[in-house]
mmCIF file of C-alpha atoms in Angstrom:
data_model
loop_
_atom_site.group_PDB
_atom_site.id
_atom_site.type_symbol
_atom_site.label_atom_id
_atom_site.label_comp_id
_atom_site.label_asym_id
_atom_site.label_seq_id
_atom_site.Cartn_x
_atom_site.Cartn_y
_atom_site.Cartn_z
ATOM 1 C CA MET A 1 109.880 114.174 116.054
ATOM 2 C CA ASP A 2 106.780 114.838 118.167
ATOM 3 C CA GLY A 3 104.725 112.410 116.078
ATOM 4 C CA GLU A 4 106.871 109.504 117.211
ATOM 5 C CA LYS A 5 105.380 109.879 120.706
ATOM 6 C CA ARG A 6 101.807 109.493 119.524
ATOM 7 C CA ASN A 7 101.678 105.847 118.465
ATOM 8 C CA TYR A 8 98.864 105.076 120.896
ATOM 9 C CA LEU A 9 96.481 107.138 118.796
ATOM 10 C CA ALA A 10 96.774 104.718 115.898
ATOM 11 C CA GLY A 11 97.015 101.574 117.952
ATOM 12 C CA THR A 12 93.823 102.063 119.958
ATOM 13 C CA PRO A 13 90.806 102.921 117.780
ATOM 14 C CA SER A 14 88.237 103.918 120.360
ATOM 15 C CA GLY A 15 85.355 106.287 120.982
ATOM 16 C CA ALA A 16 87.328 107.513 123.977
ATOM 17 C CA LEU A 17 89.663 109.308 121.595
ATOM 18 C CA GLU A 18 86.804 111.288 120.133
ATOM 19 C CA ARG A 19 85.556 112.279 123.576
ATOM 20 C CA ARG A 20 89.050 113.339 124.555
ATOM 21 C CA SER A 21 89.841 115.178 121.313
ATOM 22 C CA ALA A 22 89.679 118.586 122.949
ATOM 23 C CA THR A 23 92.239 117.554 125.551
ATOM 24 C CA ILE A 24 94.767 115.726 123.350
ATOM 25 C CA ALA A 25 98.034 117.591 123.774
ATOM 26 C CA LEU A 26 99.689 118.796 120.593
ATOM 27 C CA GLY A 27 103.292 119.763 120.048
ATOM 28 C CA PRO A 28 103.856 123.239 118.594
ATOM 29 C CA LEU A 29 104.182 121.890 115.032
ATOM 30 C CA GLU A 30 101.583 119.096 115.242
ATOM 31 C CA VAL A 31 98.046 118.880 113.893
ATOM 32 C CA LEU A 32 95.110 116.786 115.092
ATOM 33 C CA VAL A 33 93.257 115.134 112.203
ATOM 34 C CA ARG A 34 89.796 113.579 112.503
ATOM 35 C CA ILE A 35 89.878 110.568 110.187
ATOM 36 C CA THR A 36 86.966 110.240 107.753
ATOM 37 C CA HIS A 37 88.319 107.634 105.310
ATOM 38 C CA SER A 38 91.158 105.164 105.148
ATOM 39 C CA GLY A 39 92.334 102.919 102.391
ATOM 40 C CA VAL A 40 93.041 99.276 103.209
ATOM 41 C CA CYS A 41 96.285 98.197 101.567
ATOM 42 C CA GLY A 42 97.880 94.801 101.092
ATOM 43 C CA THR A 43 100.627 95.966 103.461
ATOM 44 C CA ASP A 44 98.001 96.285 106.207
ATOM 45 C CA ALA A 45 97.021 92.665 105.640
ATOM 46 C CA HIS A 46 100.667 91.611 105.909
ATOM 47 C CA ASP A 47 101.166 93.650 109.100
ATOM 48 C CA ARG A 48 98.199 92.351 111.084
ATOM 49 C CA THR A 49 100.547 90.489 113.428
ATOM 50 C CA ALA A 50 103.327 93.104 113.432
ATOM 51 C CA ASN A 51 102.197 94.829 116.655
ATOM 52 C CA CYS A 52 101.877 98.237 115.027
ATOM 53 C CA GLY A 53 99.123 100.687 114.203
ATOM 54 C CA LEU A 54 97.480 99.627 110.940
ATOM 55 C CA GLY A 55 96.350 101.856 108.121
ATOM 56 C CA HIS A 56 98.470 104.307 106.136
ATOM 57 C CA GLU A 57 96.051 105.763 103.588
ATOM 58 C CA GLY A 58 94.246 108.158 105.890
ATOM 59 C CA VAL A 59 92.128 111.139 104.911
ATOM 60 C CA GLY A 60 90.504 113.559 107.311
ATOM 61 C CA LEU A 61 89.777 117.048 108.558
ATOM 62 C CA VAL A 62 92.209 119.070 110.632
ATOM 63 C CA GLU A 63 90.446 119.677 113.931
ATOM 64 C CA ARG A 64 93.156 121.558 115.825
ATOM 65 C CA ILE A 65 96.656 122.838 115.142
ATOM 66 C CA GLY A 66 99.694 123.406 117.327
ATOM 67 C CA SER A 67 100.777 126.865 118.409
ATOM 68 C CA ALA A 68 103.542 127.171 115.790
ATOM 69 C CA VAL A 69 101.794 125.525 112.819
ATOM 70 C CA THR A 70 101.846 127.747 109.741
ATOM 71 C CA ALA A 71 101.354 125.306 106.850
ATOM 72 C CA VAL A 72 97.909 123.943 107.750
ATOM 73 C CA GLU A 73 94.635 125.539 108.811
ATOM 74 C CA ALA A 74 91.930 124.030 110.995
ATOM 75 C CA GLY A 75 89.092 122.588 108.919
ATOM 76 C CA ALA A 76 91.280 121.713 105.943
ATOM 77 C CA ARG A 77 90.996 118.317 104.257
ATOM 78 C CA GLN A 78 94.312 116.515 104.329
ATOM 79 C CA VAL A 79 95.856 113.154 103.523
ATOM 80 C CA LEU A 80 98.271 111.700 106.067
ATOM 81 C CA THR A 81 101.701 110.372 105.174
ATOM 82 C CA THR A 82 103.595 107.825 107.232
ATOM 83 C CA ALA A 83 107.363 108.065 107.023
ATOM 84 C CA GLN A 84 109.323 109.775 109.781
ATOM 85 C CA SER A 85 112.787 111.061 108.943
ATOM 86 C CA CYS A 86 115.625 113.059 110.442
ATOM 87 C CA GLY A 87 115.155 116.090 108.179
ATOM 88 C CA HIS A 88 118.893 116.775 108.000
ATOM 89 C CA CYS A 89 120.642 114.036 106.003
ATOM 90 C CA ALA A 90 121.432 114.265 102.289
ATOM 91 C CA GLU A 91 118.320 112.297 101.336
ATOM 92 C CA CYS A 92 116.011 114.498 103.409
ATOM 93 C CA ILE A 93 117.561 117.709 102.127
ATOM 94 C CA ALA A 94 117.096 116.495 98.546
ATOM 95 C CA GLY A 95 113.415 115.753 99.257
ATOM 96 C CA TYR A 96 113.755 111.962 99.407
ATOM 97 C CA ARG A 97 112.885 111.668 103.078
ATOM 98 C CA HIS A 98 111.400 108.194 102.530
ATOM 99 C CA TYR A 99 114.989 106.986 101.914
ATOM 100 C CA CYS A 100 116.314 108.539 105.127
ATOM 101 C CA HIS A 101 118.270 106.045 107.231
ATOM 102 C CA ARG A 102 116.025 106.950 110.177
ATOM 103 C CA SER A 103 112.777 106.599 108.250
ATOM 104 C CA VAL A 104 110.418 104.217 110.010
ATOM 105 C CA GLY A 105 108.920 103.490 106.606
ATOM 106 C CA GLN A 106 112.189 101.758 105.709
ATOM 107 C CA LYS A 107 111.385 99.022 108.233
ATOM 108 C CA TYR A 108 109.036 96.643 106.446
ATOM 109 C CA GLY A 109 106.181 95.717 108.748
ATOM 110 C CA ALA A 110 106.831 98.607 111.123
ATOM 111 C CA GLU A 111 104.711 101.559 110.071
ATOM 112 C CA GLU A 112 104.795 103.923 113.011
ATOM 113 C CA HIS A 113 101.311 105.357 112.564
ATOM 114 C CA GLY A 114 97.917 104.031 111.655
ATOM 115 C CA THR A 115 94.680 105.442 110.287
ATOM 116 C CA PHE A 116 92.139 102.828 111.380
ATOM 117 C CA CYS A 117 91.120 105.193 114.159
ATOM 118 C CA ASP A 118 89.140 108.296 114.998
ATOM 119 C CA TYR A 119 92.007 110.749 115.372
ATOM 120 C CA ALA A 120 95.661 110.909 114.440
ATOM 121 C CA VAL A 121 98.406 113.397 115.239
ATOM 122 C CA ARG A 122 100.958 114.384 112.597
ATOM 123 C CA HIS A 123 103.725 116.919 112.250
ATOM 124 C CA GLN A 124 102.554 119.616 109.827
ATOM 125 C CA ASP A 125 105.092 118.392 107.252
ATOM 126 C CA TYR A 126 103.458 114.934 107.156
ATOM 127 C CA VAL A 127 100.038 115.963 105.881
ATOM 128 C CA ASN A 128 99.179 117.088 102.351
ATOM 129 C CA PRO A 129 96.228 119.147 101.076
ATOM 130 C CA ILE A 130 93.516 117.550 98.953
ATOM 131 C CA PRO A 131 92.365 119.423 95.819
ATOM 132 C CA ASP A 132 88.747 120.557 96.082
ATOM 133 C CA THR A 133 87.583 118.450 93.128
ATOM 134 C CA LEU A 134 89.047 115.216 94.492
ATOM 135 C CA GLU A 135 86.658 113.274 96.740
ATOM 136 C CA SER A 136 88.066 112.002 100.025
ATOM 137 C CA LYS A 137 87.156 108.394 99.230
ATOM 138 C CA HIS A 138 89.191 108.611 96.029
ATOM 139 C CA ALA A 139 92.066 110.471 97.669
ATOM 140 C CA ALA A 140 92.662 107.653 100.185
ATOM 141 C CA PRO A 141 94.140 105.074 97.753
ATOM 142 C CA LEU A 142 96.293 107.766 96.178
ATOM 143 C CA VAL A 143 98.142 108.270 99.490
ATOM 144 C CA CYS A 144 100.007 104.983 98.952
ATOM 145 C CA ALA A 145 99.261 103.288 95.630
ATOM 146 C CA GLY A 146 98.822 106.511 93.674
ATOM 147 C CA ILE A 147 101.973 108.269 94.815
ATOM 148 C CA THR A 148 103.975 105.065 94.421
ATOM 149 C CA VAL A 149 103.194 104.593 90.733
ATOM 150 C CA TYR A 150 103.356 108.330 90.017
ATOM 151 C CA GLU A 151 106.847 108.543 91.538
ATOM 152 C CA ALA A 152 107.876 105.393 89.639
ATOM 153 C CA LEU A 153 106.860 106.945 86.330
ATOM 154 C CA LEU A 154 108.861 110.056 87.147
ATOM 155 C CA ALA A 155 111.858 108.004 88.322
ATOM 156 C CA ALA A 156 111.873 106.323 84.901
ATOM 157 C CA ASN A 157 111.783 109.749 83.212
ATOM 158 C CA THR A 158 108.581 108.728 81.436
ATOM 159 C CA GLN A 159 107.707 110.846 78.398
ATOM 160 C CA SER A 160 104.476 111.085 76.429
ATOM 161 C CA ARG A 161 106.204 109.343 73.513
ATOM 162 C CA ASP A 162 106.844 106.233 75.631
ATOM 163 C CA ARG A 163 104.870 103.038 75.756
ATOM 164 C CA VAL A 164 104.350 102.122 79.407
ATOM 165 C CA GLY A 165 103.899 98.474 80.282
ATOM 166 C CA VAL A 166 102.105 97.577 83.500
ATOM 167 C CA PHE A 167 102.518 94.053 84.840
ATOM 168 C CA GLY A 168 99.797 93.191 87.350
ATOM 169 C CA LEU A 169 96.412 94.878 87.124
ATOM 170 C CA GLY A 170 95.606 95.314 90.812
ATOM 171 C CA GLY A 171 95.588 98.134 93.331
ATOM 172 C CA LEU A 172 98.868 99.566 92.063
ATOM 173 C CA GLY A 173 98.552 98.498 88.452
ATOM 174 C CA HIS A 174 95.172 100.005 87.699
ATOM 175 C CA LEU A 175 96.387 103.392 88.965
ATOM 176 C CA ALA A 176 99.576 103.050 86.934
ATOM 177 C CA VAL A 177 97.433 102.639 83.819
ATOM 178 C CA MET A 178 95.431 105.755 84.724
ATOM 179 C CA TYR A 179 98.443 107.945 85.404
ATOM 180 C CA ALA A 180 100.413 106.780 82.367
ATOM 181 C CA ARG A 181 97.443 107.268 80.055
ATOM 182 C CA ALA A 182 96.843 110.759 81.443
ATOM 183 C CA MET A 183 100.514 111.560 80.783
ATOM 184 C CA GLY A 184 99.856 110.864 77.116
ATOM 185 C CA CYS A 185 101.598 107.481 76.966
ATOM 186 C CA ALA A 186 100.518 104.383 75.118
ATOM 187 C CA VAL A 187 99.793 101.690 77.716
ATOM 188 C CA SER A 188 100.116 97.917 77.581
ATOM 189 C CA VAL A 189 98.815 95.731 80.401
ATOM 190 C CA PHE A 190 100.402 92.355 81.136
ATOM 191 C CA SER A 191 98.455 90.096 83.448
ATOM 192 C CA GLY A 192 98.759 86.560 84.696
ATOM 193 C CA SER A 193 95.210 85.794 83.565
ATOM 194 C CA ALA A 194 92.857 86.842 80.809
ATOM 195 C CA ASP A 195 89.903 87.818 83.009
ATOM 196 C CA LYS A 196 91.035 91.451 83.407
ATOM 197 C CA LYS A 197 91.188 92.312 79.734
ATOM 198 C CA GLU A 198 87.938 94.284 79.769
ATOM 199 C CA ASP A 199 88.998 96.195 82.903
ATOM 200 C CA ALA A 200 92.286 97.110 81.239
ATOM 201 C CA SER A 201 90.402 98.475 78.252
ATOM 202 C CA GLN A 202 88.041 100.533 80.423
ATOM 203 C CA LEU A 203 91.014 101.975 82.292
ATOM 204 C CA GLY A 204 92.512 103.195 79.021
ATOM 205 C CA ALA A 205 95.046 100.526 78.055
ATOM 206 C CA ASP A 206 95.359 99.953 74.321
ATOM 207 C CA GLU A 207 97.043 96.535 74.570
ATOM 208 C CA PHE A 208 96.519 93.525 76.819
ATOM 209 C CA HIS A 209 98.662 90.404 77.007
ATOM 210 C CA VAL A 210 98.720 87.357 79.240
ATOM 211 C CA VAL A 211 102.149 86.747 80.762
ATOM 212 C CA ASN A 212 102.829 83.963 83.245
ATOM 213 C CA LYS A 213 105.303 81.172 83.943
ATOM 214 C CA THR A 214 103.401 78.632 81.859
ATOM 215 C CA SER A 215 102.779 80.733 78.749
ATOM 216 C CA LYS A 216 105.316 82.062 76.286
ATOM 217 C CA PRO A 217 105.589 85.840 76.696
ATOM 218 C CA PRO A 218 104.617 87.868 73.639
ATOM 219 C CA ALA A 219 107.610 89.278 71.770
ATOM 220 C CA VAL A 220 106.173 92.764 71.427
ATOM 221 C CA ASN A 221 109.546 94.528 71.873
ATOM 222 C CA ASN A 222 107.919 97.936 72.229
ATOM 223 C CA VAL A 223 107.730 98.750 75.960
ATOM 224 C CA ASN A 224 109.951 101.665 76.995
ATOM 225 C CA VAL A 225 108.947 101.793 80.666
ATOM 226 C CA LEU A 226 107.809 98.692 82.543
ATOM 227 C CA LEU A 227 106.252 98.961 85.997
ATOM 228 C CA LEU A 228 106.207 95.648 87.865
ATOM 229 C CA CYS A 229 103.055 95.902 89.969
ATOM 230 C CA GLY A 230 102.331 92.202 90.495
ATOM 231 C CA GLY A 231 103.486 90.110 93.438
ATOM 232 C CA ASP A 232 106.377 87.652 93.831
ATOM 233 C CA ILE A 233 108.333 88.594 90.729
ATOM 234 C CA THR A 234 111.468 86.449 90.702
ATOM 235 C CA ASP A 235 112.758 86.444 87.119
ATOM 236 C CA ILE A 236 113.301 89.566 85.026
ATOM 237 C CA GLY A 237 113.973 87.266 82.066
ATOM 238 C CA LEU A 238 110.230 86.675 81.768
ATOM 239 C CA PHE A 239 109.770 90.297 80.701
ATOM 240 C CA LEU A 240 112.716 90.836 78.354
ATOM 241 C CA PRO A 241 110.764 89.919 75.155
ATOM 242 C CA LEU A 242 108.385 92.777 75.970
ATOM 243 C CA LEU A 243 110.999 95.506 76.028
ATOM 244 C CA ALA A 244 112.237 98.016 73.513
ATOM 245 C CA ARG A 245 115.945 98.772 73.536
ATOM 246 C CA ARG A 246 117.162 100.828 76.525
ATOM 247 C CA ALA A 247 113.995 100.143 78.479
ATOM 248 C CA ARG A 248 113.542 101.211 82.099
ATOM 249 C CA ILE A 249 112.140 98.673 84.557
ATOM 250 C CA VAL A 250 110.735 99.828 87.889
ATOM 251 C CA PRO A 251 109.603 97.254 90.495
ATOM 252 C CA VAL A 252 107.030 98.839 92.804
ATOM 253 C CA VAL A 253 105.977 95.829 94.886
ATOM 254 C CA ILE A 254 107.336 94.748 98.254
ATOM 255 C CA GLN A 255 108.572 91.173 98.350
ATOM 256 C CA THR A 256 111.158 89.137 100.212
ATOM 257 C CA LYS A 257 112.086 86.764 97.397
ATOM 258 C CA PRO A 258 115.282 87.469 95.402
ATOM 259 C CA LEU A 259 115.143 88.747 91.840
ATOM 260 C CA THR A 260 117.070 86.968 89.069
ATOM 261 C CA ILE A 261 118.364 88.993 86.122
ATOM 262 C CA PRO A 262 119.792 87.295 82.989
ATOM 263 C CA TYR A 263 123.030 89.199 82.698
ATOM 264 C CA MET A 264 123.961 89.538 79.021
ATOM 265 C CA GLU A 265 120.356 89.623 77.788
ATOM 266 C CA PHE A 266 119.758 92.520 80.160
ATOM 267 C CA ILE A 267 123.007 94.438 79.630
ATOM 268 C CA LEU A 268 123.399 94.276 75.842
ATOM 269 C CA PRO A 269 120.114 96.106 75.008
ATOM 270 C CA GLY A 270 121.014 98.823 77.560
ATOM 271 C CA HIS A 271 118.117 98.165 79.932
ATOM 272 C CA ARG A 272 117.985 99.845 83.331
ATOM 273 C CA LEU A 273 116.531 98.601 86.622
ATOM 274 C CA ILE A 274 115.343 101.480 88.819
ATOM 275 C CA SER A 275 114.299 101.232 92.453
ATOM 276 C CA SER A 276 111.438 103.462 93.550
ATOM 277 C CA LEU A 277 109.204 103.201 96.603
ATOM 278 C CA GLY A 278 107.252 106.035 98.145
ATOM 279 C CA ALA A 279 107.605 109.597 96.875
ATOM 280 C CA THR A 280 109.053 112.973 97.659
ATOM 281 C CA ARG A 281 106.685 115.374 99.373
ATOM 282 C CA GLU A 282 106.604 117.472 96.211
ATOM 283 C CA ASN A 283 105.494 114.474 94.180
ATOM 284 C CA GLU A 284 103.020 113.366 96.857
ATOM 285 C CA GLN A 285 101.225 116.655 96.396
ATOM 286 C CA GLU A 286 101.642 116.697 92.630
ATOM 287 C CA ALA A 287 100.179 113.171 92.365
ATOM 288 C CA LEU A 288 97.023 114.454 94.064
ATOM 289 C CA ARG A 289 96.850 117.580 91.907
ATOM 290 C CA PHE A 290 97.488 115.534 88.759
ATOM 291 C CA ALA A 291 94.658 113.143 89.646
ATOM 292 C CA ALA A 292 92.286 116.043 90.259
ATOM 293 C CA ARG A 293 93.336 117.832 87.073
ATOM 294 C CA HIS A 294 92.733 114.734 84.943
ATOM 295 C CA SER A 295 89.673 113.497 86.887
ATOM 296 C CA LEU A 296 91.366 110.226 87.820
ATOM 297 C CA GLN A 297 89.233 108.123 90.143
ATOM 298 C CA PRO A 298 90.608 104.920 91.655
ATOM 299 C CA TRP A 299 88.290 101.949 91.350
ATOM 300 C CA ILE A 300 87.229 101.400 94.926
ATOM 301 C CA GLN A 301 85.030 99.192 97.058
ATOM 302 C CA GLU A 302 83.742 101.014 100.133
ATOM 303 C CA TYR A 303 83.256 99.430 103.537
ATOM 304 C CA PRO A 304 81.838 100.870 106.782
ATOM 305 C CA PHE A 305 84.491 102.219 109.151
ATOM 306 C CA THR A 306 83.680 99.476 111.642
ATOM 307 C CA GLU A 307 85.315 96.329 112.929
ATOM 308 C CA ALA A 308 83.003 94.291 110.722
ATOM 309 C CA GLY A 309 83.773 96.490 107.727
ATOM 310 C CA LEU A 310 87.510 96.129 108.240
ATOM 311 C CA THR A 311 87.168 92.362 108.685
ATOM 312 C CA SER A 312 85.238 92.154 105.416
ATOM 313 C CA ALA A 313 87.835 94.256 103.604
ATOM 314 C CA PHE A 314 90.675 92.059 104.861
ATOM 315 C CA ALA A 315 88.782 88.926 103.819
ATOM 316 C CA ALA A 316 88.247 90.311 100.319
ATOM 317 C CA LEU A 317 91.936 91.227 100.111
ATOM 318 C CA ASP A 318 92.950 87.723 101.151
ATOM 319 C CA ASP A 319 90.660 86.267 98.477
ATOM 320 C CA GLY A 320 91.943 88.603 95.755
ATOM 321 C CA ALA A 321 88.401 89.895 95.322
ATOM 322 C CA ILE A 322 89.065 93.645 95.547
ATOM 323 C CA ARG A 323 88.789 95.566 92.290
ATOM 324 C CA TYR A 324 90.857 97.481 92.941
ATOM 325 C CA ARG A 325 91.238 99.309 96.291
ATOM 326 C CA ALA A 326 89.284 98.915 99.527
ATOM 327 C CA VAL A 327 88.319 102.084 101.408
ATOM 328 C CA LEU A 328 86.835 102.402 104.896
ATOM 329 C CA SER A 329 84.317 105.243 105.030
ATOM 330 C CA LYS A 330 82.726 106.787 108.104
ATOM 331 C CA GLU A 331 79.937 107.958 105.834
ATOM 332 C CA LEU A 332 78.830 104.308 105.786
ATOM 333 C CA GLY A 333 79.132 103.773 109.545
ATOM 334 C CA ASN A 334 81.632 104.054 112.376
ATOM 335 C CA ALA A 335 81.788 101.795 115.422
ATOM 336 C CA PHE A 336 85.083 103.223 116.624
ATOM 337 C CA SER A 337 83.292 106.253 118.095
ATOM 338 C CA VAL A 338 80.475 106.651 120.608
#
């Protein structure tokens, strides 16, 4: 697609791009977006040495559109999505373009676009409108973390009668609590430490339990849907005492370590393990509309859209000090433009 030829836009954040904005060539179906905010995700921290454009939670204003664009108007606020796909395979036709065999998003550490920049070019099918009541700074984390947990809840066929368990109260986990609670579910938070109990309560969870390798897991036996939002999960057996019969488990973290599943203890109660990463375009847009409809606001820490601001955000991520998503904002400053 045309967007695959525009990698330099993401890889070179520079004031020169802003000065040249009027002369940046667009394909017939491409749009030029002036970035105003970008979330800083843990994946960005992992990819700092991957030789790719960083940033995939971009929000901005459409400055110009290609000659054949019909889905987007100039001046509209949009969020930018990252995956490229063929558009013709069975997965793409069904709406699951993030599972396309040609999707760049399938290559861990190889996001093809970035949003730590002034401008980005996207095909019109890879931007999504932002509801009027949703602030741009809150929309940014929803582009990745929000749509990921929203899609996971749908993949597990979550119903309002379910109790949703969330393991790991971080960037993904805190949004999972928000979405599940807004869906009418009871919510239990399971964390490796006790210091997030008050946060879990403020987010709407009605139960909080400490679960780690050194403590005996609580035998609550009431969780119907369990989202694994913490890092380096290697043993499903740790979570089995938490589950109701026929529970659905959805890992939503990226890791390279293998996952061990106790066979009979998992099979006999009828549990299911469901893979889910990313979202269909329909659910990308619905996740934004759902957040606006229920006034969901990610807990964010804002940083200036500068080199120093990005450095500070990365340092806080490395230290585990973000509660719970970092967002670069040009309203606080921008050194990438002149």
